[in-house]
Tab-separated table of C-alpha atoms in Angstrom:
chain	number	residue	atom	x	y	z
A	15	UNK	CA	-0.061	0.031	0.014
A	16	UNK	CA	1.266	3.542	-0.775
A	17	UNK	CA	1.986	5.629	2.210
A	18	UNK	CA	0.993	8.931	0.749
A	19	UNK	CA	-2.511	10.252	1.229
A	20	UNK	CA	-4.910	9.605	-1.737
A	21	UNK	CA	-8.498	8.592	-2.181
A	22	UNK	CA	-7.608	4.899	-2.097
A	23	UNK	CA	-5.818	4.700	1.212
A	24	UNK	CA	-7.997	7.332	2.899
A	25	UNK	CA	-11.149	5.325	2.306
A	26	UNK	CA	-9.690	1.911	2.797
A	27	UNK	CA	-7.291	2.367	5.731
A	28	UNK	CA	-5.481	-0.435	7.530
A	29	UNK	CA	-8.303	-0.626	10.146
A	30	UNK	CA	-10.900	-1.176	7.609
A	31	UNK	CA	-8.767	-3.685	5.855
A	32	UNK	CA	-8.535	-5.644	9.009
A	33	UNK	CA	-12.229	-5.495	9.785
A	34	UNK	CA	-13.037	-6.837	6.234
A	35	UNK	CA	-10.481	-9.590	6.626
A	36	UNK	CA	-12.130	-10.540	9.946
A	37	UNK	CA	-15.628	-10.563	8.376
A	38	UNK	CA	-14.464	-13.292	5.909
A	39	UNK	CA	-14.114	-15.721	8.877
A	40	UNK	CA	-12.688	-19.095	7.927
A	41	UNK	CA	-14.823	-19.742	4.824
A	42	UNK	CA	-12.467	-17.567	2.675
A	43	UNK	CA	-8.761	-16.967	2.249
A	44	UNK	CA	-8.074	-13.312	1.520
A	45	UNK	CA	-5.609	-13.092	-1.327
A	46	UNK	CA	-5.693	-9.385	-2.055
A	47	UNK	CA	-7.696	-6.254	-1.161
A	48	UNK	CA	-7.866	-2.761	-2.545
A	49	UNK	CA	-10.197	0.246	-2.918
A	50	UNK	CA	-11.999	0.410	-6.266
A	51	UNK	CA	-14.859	1.904	-8.145
A	52	UNK	CA	-17.110	-0.453	-10.125
A	53	UNK	CA	-17.923	0.010	-13.816
A	54	UNK	CA	-19.985	-1.931	-16.274
A	55	UNK	CA	-20.331	-2.060	-20.055
A	56	UNK	CA	-22.858	-3.954	-22.210
A	57	UNK	CA	-21.691	-6.277	-24.953
A	58	UNK	CA	-22.606	-3.608	-27.503
A	59	UNK	CA	-21.537	-0.540	-25.511
A	60	UNK	CA	-18.528	1.430	-26.412
A	61	UNK	CA	-18.196	3.131	-23.076
A	62	UNK	CA	-17.811	2.222	-19.441
A	63	UNK	CA	-20.668	3.308	-17.072
A	64	UNK	CA	-19.949	4.046	-13.354
A	65	UNK	CA	-22.361	1.982	-11.201
A	66	UNK	CA	-22.066	4.145	-8.148
A	67	UNK	CA	-20.597	1.210	-6.228
A	68	UNK	CA	-17.174	1.625	-4.570
A	69	UNK	CA	-15.391	0.081	-1.584
A	70	UNK	CA	-13.100	-2.539	-0.435
A	71	UNK	CA	-12.698	-5.045	-3.296
A	72	UNK	CA	-11.382	-8.355	-2.142
A	73	UNK	CA	-9.978	-11.370	-4.044
A	74	UNK	CA	-10.695	-14.459	-2.074
A	75	UNK	CA	-10.499	-18.219	-2.262
A	76	UNK	CA	-13.921	-19.521	-1.306
A	77	UNK	CA	-13.276	-22.805	0.593
A	78	UNK	CA	-16.986	-23.903	0.590
A	79	UNK	CA	-17.290	-23.603	-3.285
A	80	UNK	CA	-13.701	-24.425	-3.926
A	81	UNK	CA	-13.298	-21.472	-6.283
A	82	UNK	CA	-12.163	-17.789	-6.205
A	83	UNK	CA	-14.383	-14.845	-6.306
A	84	UNK	CA	-14.468	-11.007	-5.960
A	85	UNK	CA	-16.349	-9.514	-3.015
A	86	UNK	CA	-16.887	-5.671	-2.898
A	87	UNK	CA	-17.566	-4.310	0.597
A	88	UNK	CA	-19.325	-1.023	1.151
A	89	UNK	CA	-16.991	0.853	3.424
A	90	UNK	CA	-19.756	2.567	5.492
A	91	UNK	CA	-21.987	-0.468	6.063
A	92	UNK	CA	-19.333	-3.323	5.454
A	93	UNK	CA	-22.026	-5.060	3.447
A	94	UNK	CA	-21.237	-7.025	0.352
A	95	UNK	CA	-22.524	-4.968	-2.581
A	96	UNK	CA	-21.076	-6.955	-5.402
A	97	UNK	CA	-19.648	-10.416	-5.857
A	98	UNK	CA	-18.563	-12.401	-8.857
A	99	UNK	CA	-17.441	-16.046	-8.904
A	100	UNK	CA	-14.437	-16.878	-11.236
A	101	UNK	CA	-15.093	-19.051	-14.220
A	102	UNK	CA	-12.672	-21.623	-15.671
A	103	UNK	CA	-9.251	-20.071	-16.608
A	104	UNK	CA	-10.384	-16.630	-15.273
A	105	UNK	CA	-6.934	-15.500	-14.689
A	106	UNK	CA	-6.158	-15.678	-18.505
A	107	UNK	CA	-9.216	-13.505	-19.399
A	108	UNK	CA	-8.627	-10.975	-16.685
A	109	UNK	CA	-7.308	-7.744	-18.377
A	110	UNK	CA	-5.462	-4.546	-17.405
A	111	UNK	CA	-6.555	-1.746	-19.753
A	112	UNK	CA	-4.436	0.798	-18.108
A	113	UNK	CA	-2.383	1.187	-14.858
A	114	UNK	CA	-5.548	1.858	-12.923
A	115	UNK	CA	-8.316	0.025	-14.796
A	116	UNK	CA	-8.952	-3.789	-14.906
A	117	UNK	CA	-11.723	-5.698	-16.444
A	118	UNK	CA	-13.219	-9.117	-17.283
A	119	UNK	CA	-16.095	-10.460	-19.302
A	120	UNK	CA	-19.382	-11.639	-17.824
A	121	UNK	CA	-22.521	-12.883	-19.766
A	122	UNK	CA	-23.949	-9.958	-21.606
A	123	UNK	CA	-21.071	-7.519	-21.004
A	124	UNK	CA	-18.019	-6.446	-18.886
A	125	UNK	CA	-17.201	-5.588	-15.463
A	126	UNK	CA	-14.440	-2.991	-14.765
A	127	UNK	CA	-12.587	-1.960	-11.661
A	128	UNK	CA	-11.013	1.540	-11.378
A	129	UNK	CA	-8.300	1.177	-8.763
A	130	UNK	CA	-7.022	4.695	-8.043
A	131	UNK	CA	-3.818	3.621	-6.253
A	132	UNK	CA	-1.309	2.373	-8.863
A	133	UNK	CA	0.634	0.235	-6.383
A	134	UNK	CA	-2.566	-1.504	-5.251
A	135	UNK	CA	-3.781	-1.855	-8.904
A	136	UNK	CA	-0.510	-3.587	-9.863
A	137	UNK	CA	-0.546	-5.824	-6.824
A	138	UNK	CA	-4.240	-6.778	-7.378
A	139	UNK	CA	-3.687	-7.567	-11.032
A	140	UNK	CA	-0.804	-9.810	-10.283
A	141	UNK	CA	-2.747	-11.654	-7.646
A	142	UNK	CA	-5.729	-12.283	-10.064
A	143	UNK	CA	-3.572	-13.144	-13.055
A	144	UNK	CA	-1.447	-15.486	-10.992
A	145	UNK	CA	-4.314	-17.433	-9.535
A	146	UNK	CA	-4.686	-20.477	-11.778
A	147	UNK	CA	-7.426	-23.121	-11.489
A	148	UNK	CA	-4.855	-25.538	-10.208
A	149	UNK	CA	-3.649	-23.064	-7.504
A	150	UNK	CA	-7.167	-22.477	-6.332
A	151	UNK	CA	-7.975	-26.270	-6.220
A	152	UNK	CA	-4.746	-26.977	-4.329
A	153	UNK	CA	-5.377	-24.233	-1.706
A	154	UNK	CA	-8.988	-25.072	-1.204
A	155	UNK	CA	-8.441	-28.914	-1.202
A	156	UNK	CA	-7.717	-29.872	2.454
A	157	UNK	CA	-9.442	-27.008	4.332
A	158	UNK	CA	-11.935	-27.999	6.948
A	159	UNK	CA	-14.648	-25.430	7.383
A	160	UNK	CA	-15.450	-24.740	11.035
A	161	UNK	CA	-19.186	-24.255	11.630
A	162	UNK	CA	-20.264	-21.734	14.346
A	163	UNK	CA	-21.708	-24.598	16.217
A	164	UNK	CA	-18.326	-26.325	16.404
A	165	UNK	CA	-16.852	-23.461	18.520
A	166	UNK	CA	-16.912	-24.413	22.187
A	167	UNK	CA	-17.663	-21.717	24.794
């Protein structure tokens, strides 16, 4: 994370990063997190449209579903406002259109992430593009999910 003040690290400070990580419990492995604004484009659109959604974008390995996914947390309410599960060979189709903008195809269009902090954007892109199907399967293989009822008082 960059240590100068900008929109990215003011809105998603270290404390909020830790809170989001704790909300994931043991169902997910947090791979990467950054601040982003969410954009969409239809299959026939020639321009990106800002959705009004922004917050803490996480890249996680979902142990229950044995896949990876994006979860976008609203930084005021800490609710998940967007999520998308990876499809096969997702890492190959994930693109960086500029140093701050990354995108991928979904049915009927595209999803884009504007990540203002260049360091965070680069780190996040490397995390996504390096997460192969085999890596996800290996990391999710032997994890035992602890249910809330399994926790003793």
